[in-house]
CSV table of C-alpha atoms in Angstrom, one decimal:
chain,number,residue,atom,x,y,z
A,7,UNK,CA,87.5,216.9,115.0
A,8,UNK,CA,85.6,219.7,116.4
A,9,UNK,CA,88.7,221.4,117.6
A,10,UNK,CA,90.2,221.0,114.5
A,11,UNK,CA,87.3,222.2,112.5
A,12,UNK,CA,87.3,225.5,114.8
A,13,UNK,CA,91.0,226.1,114.1
A,14,UNK,CA,91.5,225.1,110.4
A,15,UNK,CA,90.0,226.2,107.2
A,16,UNK,CA,90.3,223.1,105.3
A,17,UNK,CA,88.1,219.7,104.3
A,18,UNK,CA,87.5,216.5,106.0
A,19,UNK,CA,90.6,215.2,104.8
A,20,UNK,CA,92.6,218.2,106.0
A,21,UNK,CA,91.6,217.5,109.5
A,22,UNK,CA,92.3,214.2,109.2
A,23,UNK,CA,95.4,215.0,108.5
A,24,UNK,CA,96.1,217.7,110.9
A,25,UNK,CA,95.0,214.9,113.8
A,26,UNK,CA,97.5,212.6,111.9
A,27,UNK,CA,95.2,210.5,110.5
A,28,UNK,CA,93.3,209.5,107.2
A,29,UNK,CA,90.1,208.1,106.4
A,30,UNK,CA,90.0,204.6,105.5
A,31,UNK,CA,86.9,203.9,103.3
A,32,UNK,CA,86.3,207.4,103.1
A,33,UNK,CA,82.3,206.4,104.3
A,34,UNK,CA,82.8,208.9,107.5
A,35,UNK,CA,83.6,211.7,104.9
A,36,UNK,CA,79.9,213.3,104.9
A,37,UNK,CA,79.4,212.9,108.6
A,38,UNK,CA,82.9,214.4,108.9
A,39,UNK,CA,82.2,217.5,106.5
A,40,UNK,CA,78.6,217.9,108.9
A,41,UNK,CA,80.8,218.4,111.6
A,42,UNK,CA,83.1,220.7,110.4
A,43,UNK,CA,80.1,223.3,109.1
A,44,UNK,CA,78.3,222.5,112.4
A,45,UNK,CA,81.5,223.9,114.2
A,46,UNK,CA,82.6,226.4,111.8
A,47,UNK,CA,78.9,228.0,112.2
A,48,UNK,CA,79.0,228.0,116.1
A,49,UNK,CA,82.3,230.2,115.6
A,50,UNK,CA,80.0,232.8,113.9
A,51,UNK,CA,77.6,233.0,116.1
A,52,UNK,CA,77.1,236.0,118.3
A,53,UNK,CA,77.5,235.5,121.8
A,54,UNK,CA,74.9,237.5,124.0
A,55,UNK,CA,75.7,238.6,127.5
A,56,UNK,CA,72.5,239.2,130.1
């Protein structure tokens, strides 16, 4: 899920589809959205070289 989050622009259901999966009851969608948000935020954080 984390790699898909970095390489796709969709929502949680789009990420599941990219993995060839579907959420069953949907209770995981909030957690999946949080993972997508976290990974996308990390992708835009500057990396400082020392």
